[in-house]
Amino acid sequence: MNGQISSHPFAELLHEISHATLCGTLRLDQPPAKAVVYFEEGSPVYAASNVRSLRLAEYLTTRRLVSAPQLSAVGNSLADTALAEALCKEGILERKVVDDVFARLVTDVLRVLLLWSDGTWRYDDRTQLAESVRVKISTRRLLLEGARKMGLKFIASRFQDPTETISPAGACNQSDGLLPEEAFVLSRVDRPLALSDVLLLSGQRELDAFRTVYGLSLADYLQRQKWPRALGKISPAAKPAVPAGISPPPPAPKKKSEEEEVASFFERIDSATNYYQVLDISHTANLDDIKRGYYTLARRYHPDRFHSRAIHGRIEAAFARITQAYETLIDPAQRNSYDARLSAQERSRQFAESAPRAKQATPLNDHRGEASAADEVAPGLSRAEANFKEGYAALQQGQANVAVPHLAAAAQAAPNEARYRAFYGQALAIQGKSTRLAEMELNAAIRLDPSNASYRLMLANLYFELKFFKRAFAETERVLDLDPENSRAQDLKKKLAQLP
C-alpha cells in the first residue's frame, strides 16, 4: 500500500498504525532523503535514514564516544546496526551506550519525518525487522511534540469539515507535559462538540487552534470523527485476549435483531458522557468489573466482527472510545486523574446551574429585520444563556480569564439582559485589564435593573479597587438603601470610613 505524504502525512500514518497495532515496514521518500520505520504491534521499534546527520557514525563522533580511527578500523561503510555490533564486538563501546544512542537516533529520525509535508510512502506488512536492535518510543508524546512544530497551514488543510465532531478521548496527567493552551482546550471538550465550536472555545487564533486540536487528536487526548484513513484495508494484528484468571460473563440471550442491537449500541455510546458510561459500569467499579465490562463489549463489538462498509467506520470509532475508556480506568493513576477531572466538571456544572436566572425574555442583538430575528430568538438566547452559565461557573472558581470571553459573547448576543452585562463587568474588573470597560458594563446593568443591589455592590467594589473612594461610598450607600441588611456593603462602608 502506498501514497503521497501530502495526502497522508507520517503523523497520521503513525497514529493509524498504532491504533491498528500493525506489524510491518513503512518506507518514506522525499528525495534525496529516504527513511524506513519498522513497527511491531503498532509501536515503532526502529528507524533509519540515509541523511548523513541521522546516521549512527555521525552521532557517535559528534558525542565523542568513538574516534575517527576507531570507526575506520571497524568499517565506515557499515549499516548502522552492523556498525553497532562491530563496535561492541571490538570492545570499543558497551551495549548499553549503543542502545542509548540508538534510542536518541531513532527518536530524531521520527521527529524529522513528522515535519515532512511532501514525498511518497509505502507500507508493507510482510517485511519485518531482522536485526536484534529494538527501541522503546513514547508515540503519544512524540506525536504531540511533532504537531507543535508542523506548519500551521498544512495542519489547517487536514480539517475539511467545520461540523466534524471532536470528542473527549483520554485523561490528562501532570506528567503528560501539555502546554497551557492544550490543557485549556482539553478541559473545554467535556462532550462531543463540532470542530467550529471547539475552535471558538479555544480562545486562540484559528490556525493556532487547529494546531492544538490536531496535536491533541494525534496523541489520543481528543477523538476526531473524520481522520483521513490510509490503511483501512489492513486488519489489526490481533484481537484482545482475555487475561488468565478473569472469567467474562456469558453473553446475554439475544432479544433483538443484530441491526437493532447495533443501533442501540451506537445510541448508548453516542449518549455516554464519561468513560464509566462508555463501559456501562458504575463509578465504584473495581478492576475486575472494568475488565469484564471491556471484554464483554470486545466480544460483541470488536471491528473484526463487522465487514459492512456502512457501519465499519462507525464501529471502529466506537470501539476506539471503548478501548481508551478501558486503558484509562484500568490504570490507577490515570483513573484518579480522570475522576478528579469529572469532579471538576461536576463542580462547574453545579456552579453553572446556580447562575442567576432571567426575570423575563430578552431580545437578541440582531439587525437583520424583525422577521429573521424572531425566527432565531430561541436558539440565539439558548447560546447566550449557555455562554453566561459557562462564564459564571468559571468566575465562581476564580478563573476570570476563562470567564471573560463567555460572558462577553452572552452580553453581545443579548445586550438588554442585565445579568450578562453585570457579570461581564465583574469579570473584567477581576481580570484588571480593562477597568474602564468594566465600569461601563456595570453601569449598563444598573440602568437595565436599577433596583438590583448586587450590581451596585459590584460597581462599588470596582471603585474601591480603583481608589475612587467617594464614588465607592456613594454606591455603597445606594446598596444599603436598597438592602439595609447587606453585610458585604456594610463591611465595605466600614473600610471606607477608616480611610484617612
XYZ file of C-alpha atoms in Angstrom:
500
model
C 0.000 0.000 0.000
C 1.421 3.409 -0.925
C 0.504 7.051 -1.226
C 1.539 10.692 -1.048
C 2.730 12.275 2.187
C 0.761 15.405 1.312
C -2.422 13.307 1.496
C -1.405 11.116 4.429
C 1.467 12.638 6.456
C 3.693 10.473 8.622
C 1.999 11.701 11.812
C -1.360 10.317 10.693
C 0.188 7.087 9.388
C 1.917 6.598 12.746
C -1.358 7.291 14.562
C -3.264 4.847 12.344
C -0.651 2.071 12.593
C -0.557 2.484 16.364
C -4.335 2.183 16.671
C -4.464 -0.883 14.447
C -1.497 -2.481 16.299
C 0.107 -3.389 12.965
C 3.427 -5.096 12.277
C 5.346 -4.117 9.166
C 7.600 -1.607 7.449
C 6.863 1.970 6.387
C 9.227 3.481 3.815
C 9.201 7.229 3.159
C 10.919 9.070 0.307
C 11.489 12.807 -0.030
C 14.403 12.905 -2.499
C 17.232 12.911 -1.821
C 16.235 11.870 1.738
C 14.876 8.405 2.455
C 13.818 6.662 5.660
C 12.360 3.390 6.870
C 10.378 2.741 10.066
C 9.748 -0.742 11.476
C 6.636 -1.459 13.549
C 5.761 -4.259 15.946
C 2.262 -4.388 17.446
C 1.685 -0.795 16.391
C 4.830 0.618 18.025
C 7.858 1.940 16.115
C 10.825 -0.179 17.226
C 13.484 1.043 14.810
C 14.013 3.714 12.162
C 16.870 4.608 9.845
C 17.606 7.295 7.290
C 20.167 7.941 4.552
C 20.628 11.525 5.785
C 24.208 11.763 6.996
C 23.371 13.709 10.146
C 20.967 10.907 11.106
C 23.491 8.061 10.826
C 24.975 6.215 13.811
C 28.584 7.085 12.915
C 27.760 10.786 12.934
C 26.017 10.529 16.310
C 28.925 8.648 17.892
C 31.617 11.026 16.647
C 29.583 14.140 17.458
C 29.192 12.920 21.021
C 32.869 11.898 21.132
C 32.011 8.319 22.012
C 34.316 6.975 19.303
C 37.167 8.453 17.269
C 37.574 8.568 13.501
C 40.399 5.974 13.588
C 38.220 3.595 15.613
C 35.406 3.937 13.059
C 37.823 3.304 10.216
C 39.112 0.213 11.976
C 35.674 -1.443 12.066
C 34.448 -0.063 8.728
C 32.906 3.340 7.977
C 30.607 1.991 5.274
C 28.711 -0.448 7.506
C 24.981 -0.114 8.073
C 24.062 1.364 11.453
C 23.075 -1.939 13.055
C 26.182 -3.709 11.699
C 28.385 -0.858 12.885
C 26.879 -1.126 16.372
C 27.577 -4.855 16.502
C 31.170 -4.351 15.344
C 31.855 -1.650 17.930
C 30.518 -3.841 20.724
C 32.397 -6.897 19.470
C 35.693 -4.989 19.413
C 35.053 -3.704 22.945
C 35.069 -0.076 21.809
C 31.596 0.571 23.206
C 29.372 -1.107 25.776
C 25.973 -2.389 24.661
C 24.116 -0.015 26.998
C 25.851 3.009 25.463
C 24.955 1.834 21.965
C 21.330 1.213 22.973
C 21.046 4.707 24.477
C 22.444 6.308 21.318
C 20.111 4.232 19.136
C 17.109 5.368 21.199
C 18.065 9.021 20.611
C 18.857 8.415 16.934
C 15.581 6.625 16.182
C 13.592 9.309 18.008
C 15.308 12.045 15.995
C 14.610 10.226 12.712
C 10.915 10.050 13.630
C 10.885 13.736 14.610
C 12.270 14.687 11.197
C 9.691 12.526 9.415
C 6.868 14.227 11.319
C 7.839 17.504 9.613
C 7.759 16.143 6.038
C 4.801 17.571 4.115
C 5.507 16.044 0.704
C 7.059 12.956 -0.832
C 5.820 9.369 -1.027
C 5.265 6.477 1.387
C 4.877 2.711 1.053
C 3.666 0.312 3.733
C 4.450 -3.408 3.647
C 3.013 -5.684 6.331
C 5.114 -8.650 5.123
C 8.545 -7.157 5.870
C 9.730 -7.440 9.462
C 12.824 -6.159 11.301
C 15.564 -8.799 11.113
C 18.097 -7.110 13.392
C 18.039 -7.619 17.141
C 18.009 -3.913 17.968
C 14.736 -2.608 19.428
C 13.974 0.782 20.954
C 11.034 1.908 23.045
C 9.351 5.110 21.870
C 6.588 7.142 23.558
C 4.405 7.543 20.473
C 1.860 9.778 22.202
C 4.458 12.313 23.363
C 6.272 12.165 20.008
C 3.091 12.949 18.066
C 2.171 15.777 20.395
C 5.632 17.343 20.096
C 5.597 16.867 16.318
C 2.283 18.674 15.904
C 3.686 21.680 17.756
C 6.338 22.095 15.054
C 4.338 21.303 11.913
C 3.286 24.071 9.526
C 0.087 25.846 10.543
C -1.377 25.971 7.041
C -0.617 22.298 6.442
C -2.367 21.356 9.691
C -5.381 23.512 8.788
C -5.632 21.636 5.471
C -6.185 18.413 7.440
C -9.588 19.726 8.598
C -12.151 19.959 5.810
C -15.475 19.934 7.685
C -16.238 22.503 10.422
C -19.111 20.296 11.604
C -16.784 17.334 12.277
C -17.317 16.016 15.795
C -14.453 16.317 18.287
C -14.916 14.163 21.397
C -13.011 13.661 24.669
C -10.843 10.568 24.485
C -8.384 10.392 27.389
C -7.308 11.612 30.810
C -4.748 14.372 31.307
C -1.993 13.919 33.879
C 0.538 16.428 35.188
C 3.297 14.249 33.757
C 1.874 14.462 30.268
C 3.569 17.828 29.738
C 0.676 19.570 27.996
C 1.100 23.239 27.146
C -1.352 25.606 28.895
C -3.345 26.189 25.703
C -3.562 22.433 25.106
C -4.705 21.749 28.654
C -7.297 24.537 28.342
C -8.808 23.147 25.132
C -8.837 19.663 26.656
C -10.723 20.979 29.686
C -13.349 22.590 27.432
C -14.093 19.473 25.381
C -16.040 17.555 28.008
C -18.568 16.184 25.498
C -18.764 15.723 21.709
C -18.596 19.154 20.042
C -18.474 20.422 16.477
C -14.975 21.442 15.355
C -16.180 25.021 14.828
C -17.331 25.187 18.463
C -14.003 23.831 19.738
C -12.133 26.482 17.735
C -14.373 29.172 19.211
C -13.937 27.916 22.791
C -10.148 27.655 22.444
C -9.598 31.422 22.711
C -6.779 31.115 20.143
C -6.255 32.298 16.587
C -7.925 29.864 14.198
C -4.641 28.446 12.821
C -3.212 28.028 16.327
C -6.450 26.355 17.454
C -6.237 23.920 14.526
C -2.716 23.002 15.655
C -3.876 22.413 19.240
C -6.822 20.210 18.212
C -4.642 18.312 15.718
C -1.936 17.578 18.296
C -4.398 16.507 20.988
C -6.144 14.235 18.464
C -2.905 12.645 17.272
C -1.935 11.991 20.891
C -5.388 10.494 21.639
C -6.452 13.111 24.170
C -9.245 14.029 21.745
C -11.004 11.879 19.183
C -11.690 13.117 15.654
C -14.704 11.854 13.775
C -13.091 12.128 10.334
C -9.463 11.013 10.255
C -8.378 10.614 6.590
C -7.587 6.870 6.668
C -4.781 5.436 4.520
C -4.530 1.812 5.687
C -8.214 0.970 6.071
C -7.959 -2.397 4.337
C -5.340 -3.783 6.732
C -6.694 -5.723 9.691
C -5.346 -5.354 13.249
C -2.647 -7.800 14.276
C -4.699 -9.499 16.948
C -7.922 -9.354 18.882
C -7.915 -8.529 22.580
C -7.140 -11.631 24.651
C -8.887 -12.380 27.911
C -6.225 -12.490 30.657
C -5.907 -15.599 32.825
C -7.992 -15.579 35.962
C -10.720 -13.329 34.543
C -13.928 -15.048 33.531
C -16.084 -12.745 31.414
C -19.810 -13.205 31.990
C -21.682 -15.285 29.406
C -23.367 -13.305 26.616
C -26.926 -12.301 27.302
C -29.685 -14.098 25.410
C -30.376 -12.465 22.075
C -33.563 -10.468 22.303
C -33.146 -8.122 19.357
C -32.038 -8.486 15.784
C -28.376 -7.670 15.143
C -29.347 -4.433 13.394
C -31.440 -3.323 16.369
C -28.740 -4.322 18.836
C -26.025 -2.411 16.957
C -28.300 0.622 16.670
C -28.870 0.528 20.453
C -25.108 0.178 20.982
C -24.390 3.268 18.863
C -27.102 5.212 20.678
C -25.641 4.292 24.080
C -22.055 5.142 23.076
C -23.099 8.460 21.496
C -25.040 9.478 24.608
C -22.293 8.444 27.065
C -20.799 11.476 28.826
C -17.950 9.683 30.629
C -15.850 6.537 30.463
C -17.941 4.715 33.060
C -20.991 5.088 30.859
C -18.960 4.025 27.803
C -18.085 0.723 29.515
C -21.557 0.512 31.105
C -20.153 0.182 34.636
C -20.615 2.092 37.890
C -18.252 4.768 39.238
C -17.348 2.403 42.083
C -16.389 -0.484 39.772
C -13.279 -2.439 40.784
C -10.591 -3.694 38.385
C -12.406 -6.973 37.696
C -15.635 -5.097 36.919
C -13.754 -2.856 34.473
C -12.167 -5.841 32.738
C -15.484 -7.686 32.494
C -17.173 -4.616 31.054
C -14.455 -4.175 28.447
C -14.193 -7.804 27.360
C -17.956 -8.167 27.119
C -18.002 -5.252 24.679
C -14.879 -6.544 22.886
C -16.511 -9.926 22.219
C -19.638 -8.349 20.822
C -18.499 -5.184 19.071
C -14.853 -5.607 18.052
C -14.457 -4.160 14.497
C -13.177 -7.511 13.180
C -16.729 -8.886 13.542
C -18.232 -6.303 11.191
C -17.388 -6.187 7.499
C -20.188 -3.981 6.193
C -18.772 -0.708 4.873
C -21.942 1.032 6.001
C -21.117 0.639 9.703
C -17.469 -0.484 9.890
C -16.064 3.032 10.269
C -18.566 3.880 12.977
C -17.853 0.599 14.810
C -14.122 1.365 14.724
C -14.690 4.847 16.165
C -16.945 3.496 18.905
C -14.512 0.725 19.819
C -11.609 3.176 19.896
C -13.550 5.105 22.526
C -14.215 1.888 24.467
C -10.519 0.993 24.358
C -9.499 4.451 25.558
C -12.013 4.215 28.406
C -10.649 0.824 29.430
C -6.985 1.931 29.270
C -7.760 4.980 31.382
C -9.841 3.298 34.079
C -7.677 0.185 34.418
C -4.632 2.307 35.323
C -4.968 3.622 38.918
C -3.036 6.836 38.287
C -4.950 7.684 35.113
C -8.249 6.784 36.768
C -7.544 9.087 39.731
C -6.705 11.910 37.350
C -9.814 11.236 35.269
C -12.060 11.090 38.364
C -10.612 14.424 39.507
C -11.430 15.870 36.109
C -15.008 14.559 36.298
C -15.372 16.087 39.766
C -14.134 19.438 38.463
C -16.617 19.261 35.586
C -19.414 18.454 38.016
C -18.474 21.447 40.181
C -18.551 23.631 37.075
C -21.958 22.235 36.159
C -23.302 22.936 39.627
C -21.947 26.483 39.554
C -23.475 26.967 36.090
C -26.862 25.728 37.299
C -26.691 28.141 40.248
C -26.245 31.140 37.940
C -28.849 33.912 38.354
C -31.850 33.406 36.114
C -33.613 35.840 33.818
C -36.593 37.798 35.094
C -38.160 37.965 31.628
C -37.431 37.122 27.999
C -34.705 39.259 26.455
C -34.449 40.099 22.729
C -31.328 39.205 20.794
C -28.952 41.759 19.335
C -29.979 41.234 15.692
C -30.041 43.897 12.959
C -31.369 41.772 10.089
C -35.027 42.689 10.404
C -37.910 41.748 12.679
C -38.904 38.567 10.860
C -35.443 36.967 10.724
C -34.649 37.978 14.308
C -37.882 36.480 15.583
C -37.102 33.212 13.819
C -33.822 32.834 15.753
C -34.644 34.283 19.176
C -34.935 30.894 20.864
C -31.689 29.318 19.629
C -29.830 32.616 19.976
C -30.924 33.074 23.551
C -30.072 29.466 24.259
C -26.492 30.024 23.080
C -26.257 33.274 25.059
C -27.549 31.592 28.218
C -25.140 28.696 27.755
C -22.248 31.156 27.433
C -23.442 33.014 30.508
C -23.611 29.856 32.609
C -20.176 28.754 31.427
C -18.706 32.159 32.224
C -20.461 32.401 35.577
C -19.161 28.955 36.592
C -15.599 29.931 35.661
C -15.934 33.209 37.562
C -17.098 31.435 40.727
C -13.998 29.229 40.521
C -11.644 32.184 40.246
C -10.987 31.765 36.518
C -11.631 35.289 35.266
C -9.605 34.834 32.078
C -11.802 31.868 31.151
C -14.986 33.666 32.155
C -14.446 36.871 30.144
C -14.892 35.501 26.566
C -18.029 33.543 27.509
C -19.640 36.458 29.315
C -18.642 38.821 26.506
C -20.397 36.558 23.985
C -23.530 36.471 26.130
C -23.582 40.260 26.604
C -23.075 40.851 22.890
C -25.868 38.450 21.918
C -28.375 39.900 24.436
C -27.263 43.442 25.417
C -30.534 44.142 27.243
C -30.028 41.305 29.716
C -28.747 42.940 32.914
C -27.255 39.696 34.299
C -24.971 39.276 31.318
C -23.706 42.872 31.435
C -23.190 42.852 35.219
C -21.172 39.661 35.462
C -19.215 40.539 32.325
C -18.285 43.790 34.056
C -17.358 41.957 37.261
C -15.139 39.508 35.350
C -13.392 42.390 33.580
C -12.871 44.112 36.932
C -11.312 40.994 38.469
C -9.171 40.432 35.387
C -7.927 44.000 35.782
C -7.078 44.545 32.117
C -9.954 46.862 31.131
C -11.394 48.615 34.160
C -12.976 51.323 32.015
C -14.982 48.739 30.085
C -15.829 47.014 33.369
C -17.304 50.268 34.701
C -19.338 50.760 31.503
C -20.769 47.236 31.653
C -21.719 47.533 35.330
C -23.393 50.911 34.754
C -25.280 49.391 31.805
C -26.528 46.576 34.042
C -27.659 49.087 36.684
C -29.570 51.110 34.097
C -31.332 47.928 32.983
C -32.078 46.821 36.563
C -31.792 49.861 38.919
C -33.201 48.008 41.938
C -30.569 45.265 41.923
C -28.323 45.847 44.923
C -25.750 43.238 43.917
C -24.914 45.028 40.664
C -24.367 48.291 42.524
C -22.150 46.487 45.038
C -20.018 45.171 42.155
C -19.585 48.748 40.953
C -18.792 49.977 44.463
C -16.082 47.336 44.816
C -14.624 48.321 41.446
C -14.448 51.980 42.526
C -12.811 50.911 45.799
C -10.110 48.949 43.949
C -9.531 51.933 41.641
C -9.245 54.175 44.775
C -12.257 56.252 43.679
C -13.368 56.299 47.295
C -16.094 58.973 47.003
C -17.777 57.074 44.186
C -17.396 53.812 46.109
C -19.026 55.389 49.193
C -21.932 56.778 47.136
C -22.624 53.405 45.514
C -22.370 51.645 48.887
C -24.979 53.994 50.294
C -27.283 53.192 47.380
C -26.784 49.468 48.031
C -27.777 49.911 51.683
C -30.796 51.971 50.686
C -31.958 49.020 48.588
C -30.816 46.314 51.024
C -30.106 47.659 54.552
C -29.004 44.216 55.822
C -26.419 43.648 53.108
C -23.383 42.522 55.129
C -20.856 42.934 52.306
C -21.975 46.513 51.730
C -21.741 47.169 55.480
C -18.184 45.798 55.535
C -17.189 47.960 52.582
C -18.694 51.039 54.251
C -16.584 50.336 57.389
C -13.441 50.089 55.269
C -14.256 53.398 53.601
C -14.938 55.054 56.945
C -11.477 54.023 58.210
C -9.660 55.713 55.350
C -7.897 58.993 56.120
